[in-house]
mmCIF file of C-alpha atoms in Angstrom:
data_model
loop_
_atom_site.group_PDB
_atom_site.id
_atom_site.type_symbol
_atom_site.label_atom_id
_atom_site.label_comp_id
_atom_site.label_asym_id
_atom_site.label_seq_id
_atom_site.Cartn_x
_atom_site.Cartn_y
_atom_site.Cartn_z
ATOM 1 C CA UNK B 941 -22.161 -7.802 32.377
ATOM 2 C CA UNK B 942 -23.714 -10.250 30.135
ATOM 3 C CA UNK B 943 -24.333 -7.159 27.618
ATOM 4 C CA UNK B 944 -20.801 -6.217 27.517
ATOM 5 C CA UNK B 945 -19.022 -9.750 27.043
ATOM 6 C CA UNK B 946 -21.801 -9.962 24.078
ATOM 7 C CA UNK B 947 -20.545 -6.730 23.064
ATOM 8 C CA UNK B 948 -16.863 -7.659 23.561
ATOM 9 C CA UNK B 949 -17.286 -10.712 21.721
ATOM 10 C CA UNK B 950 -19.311 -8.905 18.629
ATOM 11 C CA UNK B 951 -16.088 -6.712 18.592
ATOM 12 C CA UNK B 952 -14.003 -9.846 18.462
ATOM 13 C CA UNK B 953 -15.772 -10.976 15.596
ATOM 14 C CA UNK B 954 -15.897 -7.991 13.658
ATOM 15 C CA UNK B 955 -12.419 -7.257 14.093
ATOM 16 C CA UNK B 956 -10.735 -10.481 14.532
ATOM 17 C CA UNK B 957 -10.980 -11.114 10.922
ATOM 18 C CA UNK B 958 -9.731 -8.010 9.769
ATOM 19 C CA UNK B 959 -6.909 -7.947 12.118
ATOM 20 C CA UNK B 960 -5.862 -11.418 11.258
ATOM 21 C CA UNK B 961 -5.995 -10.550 7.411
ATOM 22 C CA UNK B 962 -4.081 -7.160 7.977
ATOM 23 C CA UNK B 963 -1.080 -9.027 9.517
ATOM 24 C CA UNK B 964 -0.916 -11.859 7.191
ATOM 25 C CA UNK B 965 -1.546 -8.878 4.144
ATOM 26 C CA UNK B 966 1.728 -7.348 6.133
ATOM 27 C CA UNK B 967 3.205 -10.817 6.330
ATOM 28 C CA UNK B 968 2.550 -11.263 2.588
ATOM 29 C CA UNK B 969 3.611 -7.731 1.082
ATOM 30 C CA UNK B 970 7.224 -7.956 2.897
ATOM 31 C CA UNK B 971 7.732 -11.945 1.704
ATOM 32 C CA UNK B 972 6.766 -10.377 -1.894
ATOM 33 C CA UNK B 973 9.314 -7.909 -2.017
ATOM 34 C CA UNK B 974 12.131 -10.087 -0.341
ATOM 35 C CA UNK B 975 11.542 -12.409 -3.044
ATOM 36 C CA UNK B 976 11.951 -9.801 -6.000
ATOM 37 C CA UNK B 977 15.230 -8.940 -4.640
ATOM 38 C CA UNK B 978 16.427 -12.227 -3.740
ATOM 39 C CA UNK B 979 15.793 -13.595 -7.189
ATOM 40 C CA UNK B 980 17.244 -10.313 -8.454
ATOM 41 C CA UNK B 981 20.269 -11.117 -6.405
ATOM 42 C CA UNK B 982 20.767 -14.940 -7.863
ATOM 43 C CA UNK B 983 20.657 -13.267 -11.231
ATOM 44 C CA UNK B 984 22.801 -11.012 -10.397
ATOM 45 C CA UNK B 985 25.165 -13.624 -9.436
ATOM 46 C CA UNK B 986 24.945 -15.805 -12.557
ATOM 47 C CA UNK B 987 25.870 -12.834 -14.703
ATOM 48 C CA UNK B 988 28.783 -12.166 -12.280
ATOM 49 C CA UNK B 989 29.762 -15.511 -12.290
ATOM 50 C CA UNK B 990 29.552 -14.976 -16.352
ATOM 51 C CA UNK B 991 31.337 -12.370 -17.061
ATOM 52 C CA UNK B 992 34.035 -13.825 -14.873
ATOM 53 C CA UNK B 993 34.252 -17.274 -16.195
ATOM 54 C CA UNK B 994 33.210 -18.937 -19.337
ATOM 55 C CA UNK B 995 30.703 -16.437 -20.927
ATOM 56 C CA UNK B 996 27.109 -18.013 -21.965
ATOM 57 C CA UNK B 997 25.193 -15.052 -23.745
ATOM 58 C CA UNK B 998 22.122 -16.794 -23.579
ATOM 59 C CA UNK B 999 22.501 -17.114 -19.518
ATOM 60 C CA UNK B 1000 23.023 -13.770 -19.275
ATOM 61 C CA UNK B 1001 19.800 -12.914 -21.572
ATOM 62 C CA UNK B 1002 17.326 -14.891 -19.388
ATOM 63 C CA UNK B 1003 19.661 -13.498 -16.053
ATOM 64 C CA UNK B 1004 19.024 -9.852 -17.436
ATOM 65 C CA UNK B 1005 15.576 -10.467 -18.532
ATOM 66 C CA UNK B 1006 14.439 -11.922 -14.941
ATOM 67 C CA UNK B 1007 15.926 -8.646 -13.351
ATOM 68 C CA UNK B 1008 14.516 -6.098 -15.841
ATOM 69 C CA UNK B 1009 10.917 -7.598 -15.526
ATOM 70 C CA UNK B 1010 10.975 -7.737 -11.675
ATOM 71 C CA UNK B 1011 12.332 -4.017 -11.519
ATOM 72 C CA UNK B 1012 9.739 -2.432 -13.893
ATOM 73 C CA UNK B 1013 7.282 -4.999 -12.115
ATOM 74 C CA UNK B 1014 6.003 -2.456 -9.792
ATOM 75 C CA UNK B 1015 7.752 -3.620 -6.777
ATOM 76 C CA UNK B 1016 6.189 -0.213 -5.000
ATOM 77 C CA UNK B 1017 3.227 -1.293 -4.655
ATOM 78 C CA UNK B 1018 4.741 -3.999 -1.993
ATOM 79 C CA UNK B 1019 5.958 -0.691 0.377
ATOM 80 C CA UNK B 1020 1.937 -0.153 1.992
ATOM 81 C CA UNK B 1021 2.292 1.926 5.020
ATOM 82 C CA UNK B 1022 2.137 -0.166 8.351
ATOM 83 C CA UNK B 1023 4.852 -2.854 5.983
ATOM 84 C CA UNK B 1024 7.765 -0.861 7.765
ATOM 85 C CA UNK B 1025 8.135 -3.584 10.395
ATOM 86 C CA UNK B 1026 7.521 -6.962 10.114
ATOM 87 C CA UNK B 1027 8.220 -9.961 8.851
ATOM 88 C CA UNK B 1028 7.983 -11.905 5.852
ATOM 89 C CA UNK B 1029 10.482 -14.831 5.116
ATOM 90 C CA UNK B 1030 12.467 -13.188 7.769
ATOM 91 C CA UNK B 1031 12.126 -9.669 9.830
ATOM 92 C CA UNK B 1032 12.088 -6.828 7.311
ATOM 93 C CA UNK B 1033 15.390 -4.487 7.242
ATOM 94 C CA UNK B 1034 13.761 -1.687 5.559
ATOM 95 C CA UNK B 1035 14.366 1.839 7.270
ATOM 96 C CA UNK B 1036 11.227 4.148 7.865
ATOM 97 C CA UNK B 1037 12.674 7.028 5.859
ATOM 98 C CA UNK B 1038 11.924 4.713 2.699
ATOM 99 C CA UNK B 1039 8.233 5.662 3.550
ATOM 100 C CA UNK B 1040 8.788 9.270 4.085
ATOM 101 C CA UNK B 1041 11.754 10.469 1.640
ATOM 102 C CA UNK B 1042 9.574 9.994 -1.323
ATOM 103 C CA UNK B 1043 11.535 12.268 -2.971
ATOM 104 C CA UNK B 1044 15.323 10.395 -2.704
ATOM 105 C CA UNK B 1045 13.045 6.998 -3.381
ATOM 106 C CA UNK B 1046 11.900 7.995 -6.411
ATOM 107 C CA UNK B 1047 15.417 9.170 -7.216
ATOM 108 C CA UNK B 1048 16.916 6.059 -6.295
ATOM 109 C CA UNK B 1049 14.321 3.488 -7.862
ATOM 110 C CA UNK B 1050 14.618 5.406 -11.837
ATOM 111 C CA UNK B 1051 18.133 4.887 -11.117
ATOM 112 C CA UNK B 1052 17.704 1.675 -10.759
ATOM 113 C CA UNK B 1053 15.298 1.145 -13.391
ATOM 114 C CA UNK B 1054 17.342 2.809 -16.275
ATOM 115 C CA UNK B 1055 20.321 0.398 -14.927
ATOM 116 C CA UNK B 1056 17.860 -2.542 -14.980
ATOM 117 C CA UNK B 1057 16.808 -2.215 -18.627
ATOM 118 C CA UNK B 1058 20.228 -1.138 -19.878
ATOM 119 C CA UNK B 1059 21.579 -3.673 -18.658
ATOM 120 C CA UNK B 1060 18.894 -6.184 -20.393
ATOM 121 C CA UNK B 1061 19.864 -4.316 -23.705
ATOM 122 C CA UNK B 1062 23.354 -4.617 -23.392
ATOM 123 C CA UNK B 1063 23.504 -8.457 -22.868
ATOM 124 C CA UNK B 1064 21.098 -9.059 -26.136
ATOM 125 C CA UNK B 1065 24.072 -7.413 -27.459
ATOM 126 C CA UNK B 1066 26.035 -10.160 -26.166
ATOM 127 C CA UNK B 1067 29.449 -8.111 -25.347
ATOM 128 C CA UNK B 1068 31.162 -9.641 -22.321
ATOM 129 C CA UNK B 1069 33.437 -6.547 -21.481
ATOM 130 C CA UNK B 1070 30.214 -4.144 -21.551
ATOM 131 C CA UNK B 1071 28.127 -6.129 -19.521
ATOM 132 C CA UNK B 1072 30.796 -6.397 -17.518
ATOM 133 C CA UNK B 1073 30.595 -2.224 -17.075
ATOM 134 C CA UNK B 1074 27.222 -2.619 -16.936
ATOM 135 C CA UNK B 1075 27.104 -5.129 -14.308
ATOM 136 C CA UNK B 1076 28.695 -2.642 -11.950
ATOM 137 C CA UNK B 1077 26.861 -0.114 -12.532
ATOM 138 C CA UNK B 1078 23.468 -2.112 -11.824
ATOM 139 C CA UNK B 1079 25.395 -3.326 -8.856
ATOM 140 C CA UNK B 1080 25.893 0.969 -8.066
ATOM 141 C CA UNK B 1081 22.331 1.465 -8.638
ATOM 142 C CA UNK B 1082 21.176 -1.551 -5.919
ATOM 143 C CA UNK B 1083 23.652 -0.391 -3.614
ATOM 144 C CA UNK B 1084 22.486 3.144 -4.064
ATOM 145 C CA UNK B 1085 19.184 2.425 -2.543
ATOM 146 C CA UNK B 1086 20.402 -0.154 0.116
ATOM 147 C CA UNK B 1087 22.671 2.224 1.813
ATOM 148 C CA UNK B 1088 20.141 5.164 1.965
ATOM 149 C CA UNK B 1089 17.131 2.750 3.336
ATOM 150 C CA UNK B 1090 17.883 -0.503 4.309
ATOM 151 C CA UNK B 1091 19.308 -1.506 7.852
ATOM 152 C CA UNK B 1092 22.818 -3.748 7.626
ATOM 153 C CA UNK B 1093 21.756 -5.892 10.513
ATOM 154 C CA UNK K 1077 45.505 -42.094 19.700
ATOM 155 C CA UNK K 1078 47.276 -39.011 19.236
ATOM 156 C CA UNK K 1079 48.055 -39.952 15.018
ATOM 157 C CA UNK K 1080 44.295 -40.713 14.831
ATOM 158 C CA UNK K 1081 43.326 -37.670 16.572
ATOM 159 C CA UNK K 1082 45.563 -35.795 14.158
ATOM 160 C CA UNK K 1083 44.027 -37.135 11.580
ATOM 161 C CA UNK K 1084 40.526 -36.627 12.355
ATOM 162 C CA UNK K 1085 41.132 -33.039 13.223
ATOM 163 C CA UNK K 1086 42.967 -32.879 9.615
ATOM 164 C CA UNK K 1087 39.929 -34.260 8.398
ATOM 165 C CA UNK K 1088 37.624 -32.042 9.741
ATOM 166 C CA UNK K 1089 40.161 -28.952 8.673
ATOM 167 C CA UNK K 1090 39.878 -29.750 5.324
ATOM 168 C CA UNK K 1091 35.980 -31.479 4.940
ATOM 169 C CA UNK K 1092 34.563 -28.888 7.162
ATOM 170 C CA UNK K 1093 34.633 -25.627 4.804
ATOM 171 C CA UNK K 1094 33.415 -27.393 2.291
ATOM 172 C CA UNK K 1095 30.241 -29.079 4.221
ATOM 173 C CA UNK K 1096 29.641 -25.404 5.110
ATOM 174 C CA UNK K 1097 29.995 -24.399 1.644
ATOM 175 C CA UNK K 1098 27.660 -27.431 0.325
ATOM 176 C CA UNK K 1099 24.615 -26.909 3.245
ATOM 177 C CA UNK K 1100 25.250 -22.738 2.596
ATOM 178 C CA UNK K 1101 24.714 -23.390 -1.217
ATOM 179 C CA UNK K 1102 22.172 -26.114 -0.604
ATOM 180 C CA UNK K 1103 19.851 -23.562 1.444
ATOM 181 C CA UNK K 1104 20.467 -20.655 -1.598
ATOM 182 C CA UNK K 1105 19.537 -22.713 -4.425
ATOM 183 C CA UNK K 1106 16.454 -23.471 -2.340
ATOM 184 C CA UNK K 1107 15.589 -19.980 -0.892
ATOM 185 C CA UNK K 1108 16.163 -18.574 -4.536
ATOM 186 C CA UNK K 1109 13.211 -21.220 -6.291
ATOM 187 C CA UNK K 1110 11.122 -20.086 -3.641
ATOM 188 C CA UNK K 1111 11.658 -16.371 -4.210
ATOM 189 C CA UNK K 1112 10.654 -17.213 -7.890
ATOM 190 C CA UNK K 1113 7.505 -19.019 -7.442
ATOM 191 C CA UNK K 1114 6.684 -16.843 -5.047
ATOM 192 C CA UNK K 1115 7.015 -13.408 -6.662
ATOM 193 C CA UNK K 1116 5.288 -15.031 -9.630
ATOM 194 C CA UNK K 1117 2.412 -15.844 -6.448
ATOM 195 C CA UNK K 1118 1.988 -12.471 -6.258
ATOM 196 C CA UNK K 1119 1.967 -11.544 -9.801
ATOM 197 C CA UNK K 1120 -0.640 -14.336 -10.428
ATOM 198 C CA UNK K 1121 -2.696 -12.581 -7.464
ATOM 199 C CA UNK K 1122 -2.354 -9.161 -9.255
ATOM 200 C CA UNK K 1123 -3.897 -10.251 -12.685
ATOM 201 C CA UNK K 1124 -6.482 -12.160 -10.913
ATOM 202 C CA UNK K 1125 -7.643 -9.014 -9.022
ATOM 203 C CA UNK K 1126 -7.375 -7.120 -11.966
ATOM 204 C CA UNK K 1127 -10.184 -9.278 -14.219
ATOM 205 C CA UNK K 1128 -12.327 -9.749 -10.860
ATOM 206 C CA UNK K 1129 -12.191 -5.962 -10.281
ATOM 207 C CA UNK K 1130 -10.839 -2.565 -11.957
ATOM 208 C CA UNK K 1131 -8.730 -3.795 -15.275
ATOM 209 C CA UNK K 1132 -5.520 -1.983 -15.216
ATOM 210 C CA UNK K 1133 -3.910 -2.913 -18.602
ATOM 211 C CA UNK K 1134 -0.620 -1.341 -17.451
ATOM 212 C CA UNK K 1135 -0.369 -3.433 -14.754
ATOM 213 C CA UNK K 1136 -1.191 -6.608 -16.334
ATOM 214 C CA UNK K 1137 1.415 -6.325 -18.437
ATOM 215 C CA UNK K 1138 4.021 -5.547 -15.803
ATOM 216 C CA UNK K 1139 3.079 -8.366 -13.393
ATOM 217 C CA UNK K 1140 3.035 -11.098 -17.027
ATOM 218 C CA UNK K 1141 6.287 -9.757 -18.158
ATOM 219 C CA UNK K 1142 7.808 -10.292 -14.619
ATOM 220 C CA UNK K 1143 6.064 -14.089 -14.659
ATOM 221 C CA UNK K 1144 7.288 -14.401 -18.100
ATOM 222 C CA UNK K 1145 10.736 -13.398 -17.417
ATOM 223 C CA UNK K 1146 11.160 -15.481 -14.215
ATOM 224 C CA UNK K 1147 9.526 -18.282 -16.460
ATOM 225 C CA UNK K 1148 12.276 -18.352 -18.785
ATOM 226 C CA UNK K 1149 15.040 -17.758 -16.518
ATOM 227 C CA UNK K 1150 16.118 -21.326 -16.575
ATOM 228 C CA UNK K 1151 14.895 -22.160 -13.080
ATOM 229 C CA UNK K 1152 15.662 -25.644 -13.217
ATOM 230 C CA UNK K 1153 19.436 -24.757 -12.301
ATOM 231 C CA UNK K 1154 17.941 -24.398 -9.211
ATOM 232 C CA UNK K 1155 17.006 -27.974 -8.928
ATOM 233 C CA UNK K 1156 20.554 -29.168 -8.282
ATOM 234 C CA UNK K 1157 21.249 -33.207 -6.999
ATOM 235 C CA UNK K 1158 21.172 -32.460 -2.688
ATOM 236 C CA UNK K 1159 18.558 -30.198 -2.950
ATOM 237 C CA UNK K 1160 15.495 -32.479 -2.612
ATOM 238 C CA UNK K 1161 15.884 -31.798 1.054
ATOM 239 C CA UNK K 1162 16.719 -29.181 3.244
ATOM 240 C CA UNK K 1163 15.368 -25.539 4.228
ATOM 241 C CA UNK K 1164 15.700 -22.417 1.810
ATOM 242 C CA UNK K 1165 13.358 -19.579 3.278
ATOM 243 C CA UNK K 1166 11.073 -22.762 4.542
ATOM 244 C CA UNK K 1167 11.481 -26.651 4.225
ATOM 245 C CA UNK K 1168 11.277 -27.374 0.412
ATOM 246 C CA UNK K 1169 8.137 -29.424 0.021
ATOM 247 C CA UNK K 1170 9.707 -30.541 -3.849
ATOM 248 C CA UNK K 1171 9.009 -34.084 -3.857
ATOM 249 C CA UNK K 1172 11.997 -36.693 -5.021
ATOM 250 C CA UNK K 1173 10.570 -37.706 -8.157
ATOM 251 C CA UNK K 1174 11.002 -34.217 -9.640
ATOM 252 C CA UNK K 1175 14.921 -35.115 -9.730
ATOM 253 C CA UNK K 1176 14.181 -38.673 -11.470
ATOM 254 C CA UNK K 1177 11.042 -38.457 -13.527
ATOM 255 C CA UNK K 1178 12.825 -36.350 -15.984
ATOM 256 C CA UNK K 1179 10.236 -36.458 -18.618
ATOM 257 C CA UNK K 1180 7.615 -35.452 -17.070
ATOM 258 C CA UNK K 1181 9.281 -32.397 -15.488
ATOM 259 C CA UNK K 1182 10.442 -31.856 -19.296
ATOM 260 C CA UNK K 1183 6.744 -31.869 -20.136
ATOM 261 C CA UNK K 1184 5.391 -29.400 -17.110
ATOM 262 C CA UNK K 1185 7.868 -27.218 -17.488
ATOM 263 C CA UNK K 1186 7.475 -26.601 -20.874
ATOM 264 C CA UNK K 1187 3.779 -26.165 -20.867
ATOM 265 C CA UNK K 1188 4.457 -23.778 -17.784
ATOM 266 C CA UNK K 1189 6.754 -22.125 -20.363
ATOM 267 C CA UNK K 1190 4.557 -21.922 -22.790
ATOM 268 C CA UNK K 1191 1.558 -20.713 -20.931
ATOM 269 C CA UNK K 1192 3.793 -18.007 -19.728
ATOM 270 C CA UNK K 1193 4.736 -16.893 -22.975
ATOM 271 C CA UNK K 1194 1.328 -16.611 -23.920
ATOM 272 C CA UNK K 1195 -0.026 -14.670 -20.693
ATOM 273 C CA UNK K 1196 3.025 -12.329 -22.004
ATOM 274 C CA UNK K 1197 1.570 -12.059 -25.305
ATOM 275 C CA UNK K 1198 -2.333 -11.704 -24.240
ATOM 276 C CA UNK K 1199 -1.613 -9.188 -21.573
ATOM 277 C CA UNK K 1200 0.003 -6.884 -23.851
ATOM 278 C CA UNK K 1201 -3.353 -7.170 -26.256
ATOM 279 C CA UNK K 1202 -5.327 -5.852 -23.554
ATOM 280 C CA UNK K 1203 -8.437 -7.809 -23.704
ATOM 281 C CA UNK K 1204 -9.816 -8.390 -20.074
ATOM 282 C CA UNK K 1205 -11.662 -11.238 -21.057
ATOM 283 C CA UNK K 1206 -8.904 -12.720 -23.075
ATOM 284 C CA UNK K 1207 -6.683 -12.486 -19.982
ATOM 285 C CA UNK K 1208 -9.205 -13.847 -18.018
ATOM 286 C CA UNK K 1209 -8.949 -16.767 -19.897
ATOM 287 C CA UNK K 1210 -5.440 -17.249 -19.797
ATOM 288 C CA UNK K 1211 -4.769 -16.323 -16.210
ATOM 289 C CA UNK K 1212 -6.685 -19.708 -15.966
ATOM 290 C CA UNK K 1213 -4.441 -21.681 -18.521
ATOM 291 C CA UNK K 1214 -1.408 -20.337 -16.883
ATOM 292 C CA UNK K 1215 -2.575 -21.441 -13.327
ATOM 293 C CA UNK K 1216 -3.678 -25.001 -14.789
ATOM 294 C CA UNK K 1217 0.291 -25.030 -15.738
ATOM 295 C CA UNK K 1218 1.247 -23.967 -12.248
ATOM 296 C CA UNK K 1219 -0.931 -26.969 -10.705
ATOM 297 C CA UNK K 1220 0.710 -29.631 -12.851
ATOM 298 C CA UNK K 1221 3.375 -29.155 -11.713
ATOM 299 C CA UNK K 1222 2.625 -29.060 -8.001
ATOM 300 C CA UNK K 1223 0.490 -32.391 -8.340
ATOM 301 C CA UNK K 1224 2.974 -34.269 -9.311
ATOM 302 C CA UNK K 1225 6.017 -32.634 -7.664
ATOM 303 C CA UNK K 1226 5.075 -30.597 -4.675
ATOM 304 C CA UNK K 1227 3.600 -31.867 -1.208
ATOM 305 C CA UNK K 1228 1.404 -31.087 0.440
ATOM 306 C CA UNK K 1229 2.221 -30.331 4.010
#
């Protein structure tokens, strides 16, 4: 008896740690990635709100910039297996296919990448009509990925 | 009774939306500062392991680019009078001076800037030691700030 509490308790200790850092690694990875896209999506907005209103080229540099670093940033690494459920700031929506379909996510995230840095390039430009174009199809290339792999509840 | 009643119900018609509006934007502006600093969290983390450890120059230079960019996004529209309180993804823990004090946020921020810039530029040169070095200017930037405009708790 005394043996296998000492035993159980060893276990505890070994593993306790490791558990404890693999859920708060989990914790971490999904809070990283719903940042990227949440600061992705208030730059978004300020260009939208741009290219609708009065037009401030230098906004819509930095807004541009922001997104095209945080897309080529390596955001993949964030999608470890065992990150399909669980929560970060909030419960992750992420479907499981994301981790399986490697071939449609690889697909989806150039897409997303060529979008990303054309659309930095065309607002250095400065052209309010052709970020305008380019705006949507950024806004394509996000929603290309969102409807193949992440839930809408 | 039933004029005053009227009116209160009028007033609630027309103030309500817009207290929604206000505590909805209040809660974005704060949710999208904390997706910054906290994607550039994880970027800091990913240089860090990369002098400690295995020196990928590749990735260095994705995860300063993405601080850089977020750096120079002009964050500090974020800091909008109303939200010195209130919960984005979590309770903001700014502190109330950061929306008086304006000189001294002038000063941190640009330092923070400028440190950024620089992580940007010695990244790119590849130098692991170099890096090393800077990583450490760059997080001296981050903690100025946060003494003197973060708590705590």
């Amino acid at each position: 008896m005394k043996k296998s509490i000492t035993l159980v308790l060893l276990a505890a200790l070994i593993a306790g740690p490791a558990l404890a850092h693999e859920a708060s690694n989990t914790e971490s990875l999904i809070k990283y990635r719903q940042s990227g896209y949440a600061f992705m999506a208030w730059n978004m907005g300020r260009i939208k709100a741009n290219v609708e209103g009065q037009y401030n080229k230098e906004e819509v540099i930095k807004a541009a910039n922001a997104i095209q670093a945080i897309a080529n940033s390596g955001m993949g690494a964030l999608y470890q297996q065992g990150t399909d459920k669980g929560k970060g700031w909030e419960e992750t929506r992420v479907k499981p296919e994301l981790f399986t379909d490697k071939e449609t996510v690889g697909k989806v995230a150039t897409t997303f990448n060529t979008e990303a840095n054309e659309m930095a390039k065309v607002a250095a430009a400065g052209d309010a009509a052709a970020v305008k174009v380019q705006l949507g199809k950024l806004g394509e290339s996000c929603k290309g990925c969102h409807e193949k792999f992440k839930r809408k509840d």
